[in-house]
Coordinates of N, CA, C and O and ligand atoms in Angstrom, one line a residue:
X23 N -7.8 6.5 7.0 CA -7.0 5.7 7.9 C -7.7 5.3 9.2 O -7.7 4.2 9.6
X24 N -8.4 6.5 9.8 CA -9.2 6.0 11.2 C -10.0 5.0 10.7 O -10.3 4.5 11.8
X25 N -10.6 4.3 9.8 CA -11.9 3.2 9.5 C -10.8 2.3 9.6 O -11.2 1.2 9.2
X26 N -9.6 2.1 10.0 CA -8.8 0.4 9.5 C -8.7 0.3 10.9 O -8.7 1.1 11.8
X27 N -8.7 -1.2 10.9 CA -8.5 -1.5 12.4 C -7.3 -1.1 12.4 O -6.6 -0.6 11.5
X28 N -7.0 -1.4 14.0 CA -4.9 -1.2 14.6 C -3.8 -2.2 13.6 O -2.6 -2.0 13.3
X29 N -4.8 -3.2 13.2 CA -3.5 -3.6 12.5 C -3.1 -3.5 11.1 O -1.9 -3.3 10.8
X30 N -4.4 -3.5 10.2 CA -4.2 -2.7 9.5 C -3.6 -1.5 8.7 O -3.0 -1.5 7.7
X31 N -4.1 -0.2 10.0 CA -3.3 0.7 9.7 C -1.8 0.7 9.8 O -1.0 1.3 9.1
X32 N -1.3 -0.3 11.0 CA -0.2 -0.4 11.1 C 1.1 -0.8 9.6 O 2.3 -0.7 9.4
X33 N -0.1 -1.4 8.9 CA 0.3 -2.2 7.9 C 0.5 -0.9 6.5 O 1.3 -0.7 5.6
X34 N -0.6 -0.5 6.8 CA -0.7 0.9 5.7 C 0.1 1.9 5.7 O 0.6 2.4 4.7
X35 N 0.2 2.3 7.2 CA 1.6 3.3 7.8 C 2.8 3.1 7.2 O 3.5 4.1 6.8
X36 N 3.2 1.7 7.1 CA 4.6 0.8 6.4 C 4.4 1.4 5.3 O 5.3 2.2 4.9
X37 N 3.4 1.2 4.6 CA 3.5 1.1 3.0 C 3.4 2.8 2.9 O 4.4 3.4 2.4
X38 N 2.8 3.4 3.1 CA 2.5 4.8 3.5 C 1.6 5.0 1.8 O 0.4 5.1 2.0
X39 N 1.9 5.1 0.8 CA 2.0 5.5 -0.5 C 1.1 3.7 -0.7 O 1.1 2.6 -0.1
X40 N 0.3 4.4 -2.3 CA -0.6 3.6 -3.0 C 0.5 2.3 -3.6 O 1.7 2.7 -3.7
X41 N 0.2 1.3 -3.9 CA 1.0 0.4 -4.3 C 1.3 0.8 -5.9 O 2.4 0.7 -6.5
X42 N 0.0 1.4 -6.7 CA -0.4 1.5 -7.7 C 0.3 2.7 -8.4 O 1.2 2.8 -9.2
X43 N -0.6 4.0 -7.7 CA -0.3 5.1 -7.5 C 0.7 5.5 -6.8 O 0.5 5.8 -5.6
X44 N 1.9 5.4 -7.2 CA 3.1 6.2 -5.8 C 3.2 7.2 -5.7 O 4.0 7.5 -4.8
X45 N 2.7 8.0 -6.2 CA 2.1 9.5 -5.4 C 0.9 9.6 -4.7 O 0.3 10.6 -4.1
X46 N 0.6 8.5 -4.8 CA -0.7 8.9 -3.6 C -0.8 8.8 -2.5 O -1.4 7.7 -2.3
X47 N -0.6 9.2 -1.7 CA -0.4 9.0 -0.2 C -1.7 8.4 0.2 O -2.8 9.0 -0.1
X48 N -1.9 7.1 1.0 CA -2.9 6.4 1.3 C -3.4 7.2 2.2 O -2.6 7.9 2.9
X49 N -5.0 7.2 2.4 CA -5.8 7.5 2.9 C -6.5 9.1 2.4 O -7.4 9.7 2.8
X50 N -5.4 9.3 1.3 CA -5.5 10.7 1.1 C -7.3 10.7 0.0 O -7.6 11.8 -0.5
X51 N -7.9 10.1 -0.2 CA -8.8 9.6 -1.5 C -9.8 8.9 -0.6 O -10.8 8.5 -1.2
X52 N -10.0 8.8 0.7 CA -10.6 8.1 1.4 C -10.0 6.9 2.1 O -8.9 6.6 2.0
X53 N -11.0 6.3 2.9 CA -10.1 5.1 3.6 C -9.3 4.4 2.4 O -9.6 4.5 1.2
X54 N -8.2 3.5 3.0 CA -7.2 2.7 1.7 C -8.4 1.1 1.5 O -9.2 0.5 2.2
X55 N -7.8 1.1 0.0 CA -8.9 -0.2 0.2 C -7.6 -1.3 0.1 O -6.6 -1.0 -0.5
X56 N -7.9 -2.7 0.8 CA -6.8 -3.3 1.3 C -7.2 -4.7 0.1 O -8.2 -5.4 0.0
X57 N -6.0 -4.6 -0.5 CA -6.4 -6.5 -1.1 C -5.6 -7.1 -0.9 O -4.7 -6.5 -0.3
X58 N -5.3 -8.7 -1.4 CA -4.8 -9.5 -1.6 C -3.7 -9.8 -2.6 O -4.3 -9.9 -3.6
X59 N -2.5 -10.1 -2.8 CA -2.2 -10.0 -3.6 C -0.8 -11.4 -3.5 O 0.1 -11.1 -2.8
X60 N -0.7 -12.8 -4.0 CA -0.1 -13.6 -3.9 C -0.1 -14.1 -2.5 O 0.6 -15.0 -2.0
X61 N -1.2 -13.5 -1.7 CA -1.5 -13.8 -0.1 C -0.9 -12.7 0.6 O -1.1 -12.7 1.9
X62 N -0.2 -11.5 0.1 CA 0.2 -10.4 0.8 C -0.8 -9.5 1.0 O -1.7 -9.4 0.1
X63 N -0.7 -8.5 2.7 CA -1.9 -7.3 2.0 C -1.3 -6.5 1.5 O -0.1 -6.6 1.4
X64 N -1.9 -5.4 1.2 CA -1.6 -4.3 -0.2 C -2.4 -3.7 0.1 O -3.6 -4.1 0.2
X65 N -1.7 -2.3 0.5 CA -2.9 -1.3 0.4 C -2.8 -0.6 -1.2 O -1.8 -0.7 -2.0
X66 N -4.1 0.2 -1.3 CA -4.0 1.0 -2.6 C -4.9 2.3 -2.0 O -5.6 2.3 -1.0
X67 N -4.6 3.3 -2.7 CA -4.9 4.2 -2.6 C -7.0 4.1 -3.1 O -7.7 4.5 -2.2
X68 N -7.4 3.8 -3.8 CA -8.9 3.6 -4.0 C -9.0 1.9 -4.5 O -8.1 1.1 -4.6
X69 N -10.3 1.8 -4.8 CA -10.4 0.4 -5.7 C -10.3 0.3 -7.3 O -10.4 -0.7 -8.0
X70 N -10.2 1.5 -7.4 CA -9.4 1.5 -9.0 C -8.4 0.9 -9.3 O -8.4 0.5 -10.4
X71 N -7.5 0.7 -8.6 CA -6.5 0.4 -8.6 C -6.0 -1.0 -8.7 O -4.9 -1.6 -9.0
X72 N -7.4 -1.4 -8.1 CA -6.8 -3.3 -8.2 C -6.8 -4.0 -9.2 O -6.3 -5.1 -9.2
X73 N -7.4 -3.3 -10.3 CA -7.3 -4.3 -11.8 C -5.6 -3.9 -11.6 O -4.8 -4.9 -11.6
X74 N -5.2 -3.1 -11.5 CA -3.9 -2.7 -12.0 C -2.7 -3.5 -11.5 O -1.7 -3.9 -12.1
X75 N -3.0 -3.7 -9.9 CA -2.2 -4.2 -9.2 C -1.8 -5.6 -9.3 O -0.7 -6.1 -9.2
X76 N -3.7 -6.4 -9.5 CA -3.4 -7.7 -9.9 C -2.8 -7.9 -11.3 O -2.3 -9.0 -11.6
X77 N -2.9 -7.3 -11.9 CA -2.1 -7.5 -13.5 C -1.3 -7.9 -13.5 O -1.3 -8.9 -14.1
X78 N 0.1 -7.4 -12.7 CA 1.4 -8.0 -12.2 C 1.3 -8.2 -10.7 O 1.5 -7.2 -10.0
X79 N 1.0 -9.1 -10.3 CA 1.6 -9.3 -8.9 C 2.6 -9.1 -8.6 O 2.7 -8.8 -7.4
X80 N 4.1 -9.3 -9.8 CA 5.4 -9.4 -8.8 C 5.5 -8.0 -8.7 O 6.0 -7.4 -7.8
X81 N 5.1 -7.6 -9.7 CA 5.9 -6.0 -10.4 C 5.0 -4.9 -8.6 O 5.7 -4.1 -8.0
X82 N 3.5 -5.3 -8.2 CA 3.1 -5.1 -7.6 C 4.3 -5.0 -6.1 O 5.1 -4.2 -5.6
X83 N 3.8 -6.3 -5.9 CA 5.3 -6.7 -4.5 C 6.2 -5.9 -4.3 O 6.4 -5.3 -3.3
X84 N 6.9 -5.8 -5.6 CA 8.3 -5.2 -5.6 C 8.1 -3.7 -5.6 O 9.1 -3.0 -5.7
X85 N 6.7 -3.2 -5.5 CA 7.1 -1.5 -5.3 C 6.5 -1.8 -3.8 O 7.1 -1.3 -2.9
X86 N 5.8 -2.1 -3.6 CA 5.3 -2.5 -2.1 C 6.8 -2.7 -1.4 O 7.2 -1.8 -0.7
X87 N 7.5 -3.7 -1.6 CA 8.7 -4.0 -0.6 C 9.4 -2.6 -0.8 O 10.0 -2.1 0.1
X88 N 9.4 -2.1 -2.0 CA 10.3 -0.5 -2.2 C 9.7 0.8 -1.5 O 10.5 1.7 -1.2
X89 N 8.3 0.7 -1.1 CA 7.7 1.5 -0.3 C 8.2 1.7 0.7 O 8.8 2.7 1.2
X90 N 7.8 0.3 1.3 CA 8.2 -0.3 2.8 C 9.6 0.6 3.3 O 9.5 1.4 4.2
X91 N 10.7 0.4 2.6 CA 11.8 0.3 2.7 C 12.2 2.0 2.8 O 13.0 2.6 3.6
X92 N 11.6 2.3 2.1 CA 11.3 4.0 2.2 C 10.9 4.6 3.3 O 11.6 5.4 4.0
X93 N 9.7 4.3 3.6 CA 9.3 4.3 5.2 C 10.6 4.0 6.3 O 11.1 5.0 7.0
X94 N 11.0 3.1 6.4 CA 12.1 2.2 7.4 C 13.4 4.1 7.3 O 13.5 5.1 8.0
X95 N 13.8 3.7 6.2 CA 14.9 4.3 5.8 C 15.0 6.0 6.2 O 16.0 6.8 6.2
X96 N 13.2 6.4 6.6 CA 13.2 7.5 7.2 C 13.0 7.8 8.9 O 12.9 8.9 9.4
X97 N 12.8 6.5 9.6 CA 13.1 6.4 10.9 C 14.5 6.1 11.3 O 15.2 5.4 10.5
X98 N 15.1 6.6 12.5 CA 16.8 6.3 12.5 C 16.3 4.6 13.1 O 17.1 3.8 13.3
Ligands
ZN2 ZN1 -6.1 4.4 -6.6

């Protein structure tokens, strides 16, 4: 997590968990590696991960926005 810039991590924080892997807690594997994904960033837990992620983009998204929401839902 310390190698991402401030915004970045800010971004990674949100997502907390691999988009891929949802047990992986980002950063836990080394820095998150960040892609692209319909023009969204996306963290993943390694670069293994990105064949997987781009395979479905939406199916991607939609655990990304379910991450997110996880995160939110544990701040009052
Ligand atoms: Zn991975």
């Amino acid at each position: 997590m310390a190698k991402l810039s401030a915004e970045d991590r800010a971004l990674a924080e949100a997502q907390r968990f691999c988009a891929v892997e949802n047990e992986n807690r980002l950063g836990m594997m080394g820095p998150p590696a960040k892609i692209m994904v319909n023009g969204q960033p996306v963290f993943l837990c390694c670069a293994g991960c990105e064949s997987a992620a781009q395979e479905d983009p939406d199916e991607t998204l939609g655990k990304v926005a379910k991450l997110k929401e996880a995160v939110k839902a544990e701040k009052p």
